[in-house]
PDB file of C-alpha atoms in Angstrom:
ATOM      1  CA  GLY K   1     -18.870 -19.470  16.653  1.00 65.00           C
ATOM      2  CA  ALA K   2     -16.639 -19.466  13.632  1.00 75.00           C
ATOM      3  CA  VAL K   3     -15.387 -22.758  12.235  1.00 91.00           C
ATOM      4  CA  VAL K   4     -11.792 -23.706  11.577  1.00 95.00           C
ATOM      5  CA  SER K   5     -10.826 -27.077  10.190  1.00 95.00           C
ATOM      6  CA  GLN K   6      -7.519 -28.906  10.212  1.00 96.00           C
ATOM      7  CA  HIS K   7      -6.381 -31.799   8.121  1.00 96.00           C
ATOM      8  CA  PRO K   8      -5.254 -34.426   8.839  1.00 95.00           C
ATOM      9  CA  SER K   9      -6.474 -34.951  12.374  1.00 94.00           C
ATOM     10  CA  TRP K  10      -3.683 -37.419  13.015  1.00 94.00           C
ATOM     11  CA  VAL K  11      -0.680 -38.680  11.129  1.00 95.00           C
ATOM     12  CA  ILE K  12       2.030 -41.239  11.730  1.00 95.00           C
ATOM     13  CA  CYS K  13       5.165 -40.976   9.640  1.00 95.00           C
ATOM     14  CA  LYS K  14       8.686 -42.290   9.442  1.00 95.00           C
ATOM     15  CA  SER K  15      11.635 -40.250  10.604  1.00 95.00           C
ATOM     16  CA  GLY K  16      13.035 -38.101   7.812  1.00 95.00           C
ATOM     17  CA  THR K  17       9.788 -37.620   5.928  1.00 96.00           C
ATOM     18  CA  SER K  18       7.849 -34.373   5.574  1.00 96.00           C
ATOM     19  CA  VAL K  19       4.311 -33.831   6.761  1.00 97.00           C
ATOM     20  CA  LYS K  20       1.920 -31.103   5.607  1.00 97.00           C
ATOM     21  CA  ILE K  21      -0.913 -29.896   7.809  1.00 97.00           C
ATOM     22  CA  GLU K  22      -3.703 -27.729   6.448  1.00 97.00           C
ATOM     23  CA  CYS K  23      -5.690 -25.156   8.364  1.00 96.00           C
ATOM     24  CA  ARG K  24      -8.835 -23.668   6.867  1.00 96.00           C
ATOM     25  CA  SER K  25     -11.244 -21.022   8.062  1.00 95.00           C
ATOM     26  CA  LEU K  26     -14.590 -22.262   6.754  1.00 93.00           C
ATOM     27  CA  ASP K  27     -16.957 -19.356   7.270  1.00 90.00           C
ATOM     28  CA  PHE K  28     -14.761 -16.290   7.471  1.00 91.00           C
ATOM     29  CA  GLN K  29     -11.639 -14.872   5.897  1.00 91.00           C
ATOM     30  CA  ALA K  30      -8.509 -14.835   7.991  1.00 91.00           C
ATOM     31  CA  THR K  31      -5.622 -12.589   7.114  1.00 89.00           C
ATOM     32  CA  THR K  32      -3.822 -13.938  10.140  1.00 92.00           C
ATOM     33  CA  MET K  33      -3.550 -17.489  11.339  1.00 94.00           C
ATOM     34  CA  PHE K  34      -1.418 -18.941  14.095  1.00 94.00           C
ATOM     35  CA  TRP K  35       0.356 -22.251  14.544  1.00 96.00           C
ATOM     36  CA  TYR K  36       0.826 -23.747  17.984  1.00 94.00           C
ATOM     37  CA  ARG K  37       2.379 -26.869  19.338  1.00 95.00           C
ATOM     38  CA  GLN K  38       1.406 -28.571  22.560  1.00 92.00           C
ATOM     39  CA  PHE K  39       3.266 -31.374  24.299  1.00 91.00           C
ATOM     40  CA  PRO K  40       1.428 -33.591  26.801  1.00 86.00           C
ATOM     41  CA  LYS K  41       0.433 -31.789  29.990  1.00 81.00           C
ATOM     42  CA  GLN K  42       2.071 -28.586  28.807  1.00 85.00           C
ATOM     43  CA  SER K  43       0.767 -25.236  27.663  1.00 84.00           C
ATOM     44  CA  LEU K  44       0.164 -24.189  24.098  1.00 87.00           C
ATOM     45  CA  MET K  45       3.339 -22.834  22.559  1.00 90.00           C
ATOM     46  CA  LEU K  46       3.046 -20.357  19.730  1.00 91.00           C
ATOM     47  CA  MET K  47       5.305 -21.395  16.884  1.00 94.00           C
ATOM     48  CA  ALA K  48       4.562 -18.773  14.273  1.00 94.00           C
ATOM     49  CA  THR K  49       2.124 -16.207  12.972  1.00 93.00           C
ATOM     50  CA  SER K  50       1.013 -16.807   9.428  1.00 91.00           C
ATOM     51  CA  ASN K  51       0.129 -13.734   7.365  1.00 89.00           C
ATOM     52  CA  GLU K  52      -1.728 -14.011   4.073  1.00 89.00           C
ATOM     53  CA  GLY K  53       0.445 -12.952   1.187  1.00 86.00           C
ATOM     54  CA  SER K  54       3.605 -12.430   3.202  1.00 87.00           C
ATOM     55  CA  LYS K  55       6.198 -14.346   5.158  1.00 89.00           C
ATOM     56  CA  ALA K  56       5.342 -15.935   8.452  1.00 93.00           C
ATOM     57  CA  THR K  57       6.707 -14.542  11.680  1.00 92.00           C
ATOM     58  CA  TYR K  58       8.408 -17.210  13.754  1.00 94.00           C
ATOM     59  CA  GLU K  59       8.811 -17.262  17.507  1.00 92.00           C
ATOM     60  CA  GLN K  60      12.249 -17.435  19.003  1.00 91.00           C
ATOM     61  CA  GLY K  61      13.684 -20.918  18.858  1.00 92.00           C
ATOM     62  CA  VAL K  62      11.428 -22.154  16.052  1.00 94.00           C
ATOM     63  CA  GLU K  63      13.355 -23.089  12.921  1.00 94.00           C
ATOM     64  CA  LYS K  64      11.713 -21.527   9.894  1.00 93.00           C
ATOM     65  CA  ASP K  65      13.460 -23.916   7.518  1.00 95.00           C
ATOM     66  CA  LYS K  66      12.099 -26.886   9.394  1.00 96.00           C
ATOM     67  CA  PHE K  67       8.554 -25.626   9.861  1.00 97.00           C
ATOM     68  CA  LEU K  68       7.511 -24.169   6.534  1.00 96.00           C
ATOM     69  CA  ILE K  69       4.405 -22.017   6.565  1.00 95.00           C
ATOM     70  CA  ASN K  70       2.450 -20.929   3.542  1.00 93.00           C
ATOM     71  CA  HIS K  71      -0.629 -18.697   3.738  1.00 92.00           C
ATOM     72  CA  ALA K  72      -1.605 -18.501   0.112  1.00 85.00           C
ATOM     73  CA  SER K  73      -5.229 -17.491   0.524  1.00 91.00           C
ATOM     74  CA  LEU K  74      -7.489 -15.836   3.055  1.00 92.00           C
ATOM     75  CA  THR K  75      -8.886 -19.189   4.129  1.00 94.00           C
ATOM     76  CA  LEU K  76      -5.902 -21.530   4.035  1.00 95.00           C
ATOM     77  CA  SER K  77      -2.597 -21.796   5.819  1.00 96.00           C
ATOM     78  CA  THR K  78      -0.328 -24.821   5.680  1.00 96.00           C
ATOM     79  CA  LEU K  79       2.421 -25.993   7.990  1.00 97.00           C
ATOM     80  CA  THR K  80       4.967 -28.429   6.628  1.00 97.00           C
ATOM     81  CA  VAL K  81       7.186 -30.233   9.091  1.00 97.00           C
ATOM     82  CA  THR K  82      10.246 -31.088   7.035  1.00 96.00           C
ATOM     83  CA  SER K  83      12.522 -34.026   7.795  1.00 96.00           C
ATOM     84  CA  ALA K  84      10.448 -34.935  10.816  1.00 96.00           C
ATOM     85  CA  HIS K  85      12.101 -36.569  13.798  1.00 96.00           C
ATOM     86  CA  PRO K  86      10.594 -38.306  16.848  1.00 95.00           C
ATOM     87  CA  GLU K  87      11.057 -35.161  18.938  1.00 95.00           C
ATOM     88  CA  ASP K  88       8.674 -33.373  16.537  1.00 96.00           C
ATOM     89  CA  SER K  89       5.884 -35.666  17.689  1.00 96.00           C
ATOM     90  CA  SER K  90       3.303 -33.366  19.216  1.00 96.00           C
ATOM     91  CA  PHE K  91      -0.185 -31.930  18.956  1.00 95.00           C
ATOM     92  CA  TYR K  92      -0.183 -29.150  16.359  1.00 96.00           C
ATOM     93  CA  ILE K  93      -3.052 -26.689  16.533  1.00 96.00           C
ATOM     94  CA  CYS K  94      -3.817 -23.836  14.212  1.00 96.00           C
ATOM     95  CA  SER K  95      -6.078 -20.901  14.830  1.00 94.00           C
ATOM     96  CA  ALA K  96      -7.565 -18.209  12.642  1.00 93.00           C
ATOM     97  CA  LEU K  97      -8.112 -14.646  13.664  1.00 91.00           C
ATOM     98  CA  SER K  98     -11.559 -13.240  13.087  1.00 88.00           C
ATOM     99  CA  VAL K  99     -11.392  -9.464  12.934  1.00 84.00           C
ATOM    100  CA  GLY K 100     -14.384  -7.740  14.478  1.00 80.00           C
ATOM    101  CA  LEU K 101     -15.473  -4.145  14.913  1.00 74.00           C
ATOM    102  CA  GLU K 102     -14.602  -4.087  18.590  1.00 72.00           C
ATOM    103  CA  THR K 103     -12.199  -6.942  19.033  1.00 76.00           C
ATOM    104  CA  ASP K 104     -10.355  -9.710  17.242  1.00 80.00           C
ATOM    105  CA  THR K 105     -11.177 -13.261  18.263  1.00 86.00           C
ATOM    106  CA  GLN K 106      -9.161 -16.379  17.732  1.00 89.00           C
ATOM    107  CA  TYR K 107     -10.830 -19.642  16.718  1.00 92.00           C
ATOM    108  CA  PHE K 108      -8.964 -22.922  16.869  1.00 94.00           C
ATOM    109  CA  GLY K 109      -8.851 -25.883  14.583  1.00 94.00           C
ATOM    110  CA  PRO K 110      -9.319 -29.340  16.099  1.00 94.00           C
ATOM    111  CA  GLY K 111      -5.585 -30.048  16.017  1.00 95.00           C
ATOM    112  CA  THR K 112      -3.348 -32.577  14.320  1.00 96.00           C
ATOM    113  CA  ARG K 113      -1.638 -35.248  16.334  1.00 95.00           C
ATOM    114  CA  LEU K 114       1.718 -36.048  14.757  1.00 96.00           C
ATOM    115  CA  THR K 115       3.654 -39.152  15.671  1.00 95.00           C
ATOM    116  CA  VAL K 116       7.077 -39.625  14.126  1.00 95.00           C
ATOM    117  CA  LEU K 117       8.495 -43.117  14.381  1.00 94.00           C
TER     118      LEU K 117
ATOM    119  CA  ARG H   1       7.463 -11.823  34.964  1.00 71.00           C
ATOM    120  CA  LYS H   2       5.130 -13.568  32.540  1.00 79.00           C
ATOM    121  CA  GLU H   3       2.897 -11.376  30.419  1.00 86.00           C
ATOM    122  CA  VAL H   4      -0.165 -13.347  31.471  1.00 91.00           C
ATOM    123  CA  GLU H   5      -0.238 -15.271  34.731  1.00 92.00           C
ATOM    124  CA  GLN H   6      -2.842 -17.642  36.052  1.00 93.00           C
ATOM    125  CA  ASP H   7      -3.416 -19.685  39.177  1.00 85.00           C
ATOM    126  CA  PRO H   8      -1.622 -22.904  38.320  1.00 79.00           C
ATOM    127  CA  GLY H   9      -4.167 -25.174  39.974  1.00 84.00           C
ATOM    128  CA  PRO H  10      -5.208 -27.895  39.849  1.00 90.00           C
ATOM    129  CA  PHE H  11      -8.498 -27.040  41.498  1.00 93.00           C
ATOM    130  CA  ASN H  12     -10.408 -30.042  42.738  1.00 95.00           C
ATOM    131  CA  VAL H  13     -13.919 -29.129  43.894  1.00 95.00           C
ATOM    132  CA  PRO H  14     -17.182 -30.989  44.491  1.00 97.00           C
ATOM    133  CA  GLU H  15     -20.046 -30.801  42.078  1.00 97.00           C
ATOM    134  CA  GLY H  16     -22.249 -27.815  42.792  1.00 97.00           C
ATOM    135  CA  ALA H  17     -19.438 -25.698  44.225  1.00 97.00           C
ATOM    136  CA  THR H  18     -18.575 -22.219  43.063  1.00 97.00           C
ATOM    137  CA  VAL H  19     -15.065 -21.795  41.757  1.00 96.00           C
ATOM    138  CA  ALA H  20     -13.159 -18.657  40.783  1.00 95.00           C
ATOM    139  CA  PHE H  21     -10.123 -18.216  38.573  1.00 93.00           C
ATOM    140  CA  ASN H  22      -7.962 -15.145  38.416  1.00 93.00           C
ATOM    141  CA  CYS H  23      -5.571 -14.010  35.759  1.00 95.00           C
ATOM    142  CA  THR H  24      -3.210 -11.036  35.775  1.00 95.00           C
ATOM    143  CA  TYR H  25      -1.602  -9.338  32.806  1.00 93.00           C
ATOM    144  CA  SER H  26       1.420  -7.098  32.731  1.00 91.00           C
ATOM    145  CA  ASN H  27       0.838  -4.876  29.698  1.00 85.00           C
ATOM    146  CA  SER H  28      -1.532  -2.050  30.531  1.00 82.00           C
ATOM    147  CA  ALA H  29      -2.093  -1.473  26.811  1.00 81.00           C
ATOM    148  CA  SER H  30      -3.854  -4.836  26.502  1.00 82.00           C
ATOM    149  CA  GLN H  31      -7.128  -4.351  24.772  1.00 80.00           C
ATOM    150  CA  SER H  32      -9.265  -7.443  24.738  1.00 87.00           C
ATOM    151  CA  PHE H  33      -9.579 -10.431  26.988  1.00 92.00           C
ATOM    152  CA  PHE H  34     -10.992 -13.905  26.730  1.00 93.00           C
ATOM    153  CA  TRP H  35     -11.464 -17.141  28.596  1.00 96.00           C
ATOM    154  CA  TYR H  36     -11.019 -20.380  26.674  1.00 95.00           C
ATOM    155  CA  ARG H  37     -11.480 -23.916  27.911  1.00 96.00           C
ATOM    156  CA  GLN H  38      -9.437 -26.828  26.733  1.00 94.00           C
ATOM    157  CA  ASP H  39     -10.431 -30.421  27.267  1.00 93.00           C
ATOM    158  CA  CYS H  40      -7.793 -33.120  27.422  1.00 89.00           C
ATOM    159  CA  ARG H  41      -6.300 -33.808  23.981  1.00 85.00           C
ATOM    160  CA  LYS H  42      -8.601 -31.275  22.322  1.00 90.00           C
ATOM    161  CA  GLU H  43      -8.223 -27.775  20.964  1.00 91.00           C
ATOM    162  CA  PRO H  44      -9.051 -24.675  23.050  1.00 92.00           C
ATOM    163  CA  LYS H  45     -12.592 -23.426  22.615  1.00 93.00           C
ATOM    164  CA  LEU H  46     -13.766 -19.905  23.251  1.00 92.00           C
ATOM    165  CA  LEU H  47     -15.772 -19.772  26.447  1.00 94.00           C
ATOM    166  CA  MET H  48     -16.434 -16.072  26.641  1.00 93.00           C
ATOM    167  CA  SER H  49     -15.027 -12.664  25.915  1.00 90.00           C
ATOM    168  CA  VAL H  50     -14.476 -10.380  28.889  1.00 91.00           C
ATOM    169  CA  TYR H  51     -15.840  -6.858  28.770  1.00 82.00           C
ATOM    170  CA  SER H  52     -15.084  -3.899  30.993  1.00 83.00           C
ATOM    171  CA  SER H  53     -18.616  -3.920  32.333  1.00 83.00           C
ATOM    172  CA  GLY H  54     -18.384  -7.603  33.169  1.00 85.00           C
ATOM    173  CA  ASN H  55     -20.497 -10.211  31.486  1.00 90.00           C
ATOM    174  CA  GLU H  56     -22.458 -13.253  32.392  1.00 92.00           C
ATOM    175  CA  ASP H  57     -23.405 -16.331  30.420  1.00 92.00           C
ATOM    176  CA  GLY H  58     -25.507 -18.753  32.410  1.00 95.00           C
ATOM    177  CA  ARG H  59     -23.391 -20.109  35.251  1.00 97.00           C
ATOM    178  CA  PHE H  60     -20.286 -18.267  34.052  1.00 97.00           C
ATOM    179  CA  THR H  61     -19.388 -14.700  34.984  1.00 96.00           C
ATOM    180  CA  ALA H  62     -16.317 -12.896  33.710  1.00 96.00           C
ATOM    181  CA  GLN H  63     -14.990  -9.624  35.055  1.00 95.00           C
ATOM    182  CA  LEU H  64     -12.238  -7.246  34.061  1.00 94.00           C
ATOM    183  CA  ASN H  65     -10.403  -4.869  36.355  1.00 92.00           C
ATOM    184  CA  ARG H  66      -8.211  -2.639  34.216  1.00 91.00           C
ATOM    185  CA  ALA H  67      -6.837  -0.649  37.141  1.00 91.00           C
ATOM    186  CA  SER H  68      -5.452  -3.772  38.779  1.00 92.00           C
ATOM    187  CA  GLN H  69      -4.852  -5.536  35.469  1.00 93.00           C
ATOM    188  CA  TYR H  70      -6.668  -8.745  36.197  1.00 92.00           C
ATOM    189  CA  ILE H  71      -9.561 -10.703  34.871  1.00 95.00           C
ATOM    190  CA  SER H  72     -11.604 -13.310  36.623  1.00 95.00           C
ATOM    191  CA  LEU H  73     -13.909 -16.165  35.789  1.00 96.00           C
ATOM    192  CA  LEU H  74     -16.547 -17.404  38.201  1.00 96.00           C
ATOM    193  CA  ILE H  75     -18.315 -20.711  37.693  1.00 97.00           C
ATOM    194  CA  ARG H  76     -21.410 -21.265  39.804  1.00 97.00           C
ATOM    195  CA  ASP H  77     -23.118 -24.585  40.486  1.00 97.00           C
ATOM    196  CA  SER H  78     -20.242 -26.454  38.863  1.00 97.00           C
ATOM    197  CA  LYS H  79     -20.983 -29.579  36.838  1.00 97.00           C
ATOM    198  CA  LEU H  80     -18.838 -32.610  36.138  1.00 97.00           C
ATOM    199  CA  SER H  81     -18.636 -31.434  32.523  1.00 96.00           C
ATOM    200  CA  ASP H  82     -16.890 -28.246  33.636  1.00 97.00           C
ATOM    201  CA  SER H  83     -13.724 -30.274  34.285  1.00 97.00           C
ATOM    202  CA  ALA H  84     -11.153 -28.853  31.875  1.00 96.00           C
ATOM    203  CA  THR H  85      -8.228 -26.482  31.691  1.00 95.00           C
ATOM    204  CA  TYR H  86      -9.225 -22.836  31.602  1.00 96.00           C
ATOM    205  CA  LEU H  87      -7.003 -20.502  29.627  1.00 95.00           C
ATOM    206  CA  CYS H  88      -6.817 -16.772  30.100  1.00 94.00           C
ATOM    207  CA  VAL H  89      -6.073 -14.958  26.840  1.00 92.00           C
ATOM    208  CA  VAL H  90      -5.050 -11.343  26.353  1.00 91.00           C
ATOM    209  CA  ASN H  91      -4.892  -9.486  23.055  1.00 86.00           C
ATOM    210  CA  GLN H  92      -2.378  -6.666  22.893  1.00 78.00           C
ATOM    211  CA  TYR H  93      -3.310  -4.847  19.751  1.00 70.00           C
ATOM    212  CA  SER H  94      -0.996  -2.300  18.181  1.00 60.00           C
ATOM    213  CA  SER H  95      -0.336  -2.640  14.461  1.00 56.00           C
ATOM    214  CA  ALA H  96      -1.497  -6.228  14.637  1.00 63.00           C
ATOM    215  CA  SER H  97      -2.962  -8.543  17.172  1.00 66.00           C
ATOM    216  CA  LYS H  98      -0.517 -10.053  19.634  1.00 77.00           C
ATOM    217  CA  ILE H  99      -2.312 -12.770  21.491  1.00 82.00           C
ATOM    218  CA  ILE H 100      -0.880 -14.023  24.748  1.00 86.00           C
ATOM    219  CA  PHE H 101      -2.080 -17.172  26.453  1.00 88.00           C
ATOM    220  CA  GLY H 102      -1.841 -17.919  30.125  1.00 90.00           C
ATOM    221  CA  SER H 103      -0.533 -21.350  31.007  1.00 89.00           C
ATOM    222  CA  GLY H 104      -3.988 -22.466  32.095  1.00 92.00           C
ATOM    223  CA  THR H 105      -5.661 -23.604  35.283  1.00 94.00           C
ATOM    224  CA  ARG H 106      -6.792 -27.174  35.537  1.00 93.00           C
ATOM    225  CA  LEU H 107     -10.198 -27.733  37.107  1.00 95.00           C
ATOM    226  CA  SER H 108     -11.471 -31.090  38.220  1.00 95.00           C
ATOM    227  CA  ILE H 109     -15.039 -31.454  39.467  1.00 96.00           C
ATOM    228  CA  ARG H 110     -15.675 -34.486  41.639  1.00 95.00           C
ATOM    229  CA  PRO H 111     -19.095 -36.133  42.138  1.00 94.00           C
TER     230      PRO H 111
END
């Protein structure tokens, strides 16, 4: 299957700092990427849809000024958690949409585990 | 009503058993369907797409019933390594893909 990478795989930061997470589609171009968050023993929660060359679409309740998304190329989307707080500690997973002739398929990155102290 | 609903589980079955998961979706315009598996503290990985004619991949069989708006996943001869959370995913495509995840069903295979 298609390959999506995420960097970093884990990060520990102090409260109030900003953290940038990169998501790359390695062997296909992705006009659309998605950012999810998952707390322990809970379901994936879609945070936003990242569209190459345009503004991201945020889900209800997700602060766009806190979670900055940039999709500057067809293979890279970044999520910046600004002024991180302990409650932002979570597993952040991106995915990239591979557009096919019959269907679109989503491939996930390995995730980034964020711990805010 | 949730757009995609799954058996909450957890399912705890012995090795070698056959286990079936069901998933229902509410939007009849949904166009494509998938099963993903997610291991603890890992990302979801595509297990298989689900086609109208049904499809099989080794011990795994997926079926789609558009009339009743449900999809199923059957695992035969279950292995310890099948223990994971299984996610039902529905793609409602109009002008762009809208991908909806079920909340997942946890499966635990015991020796």
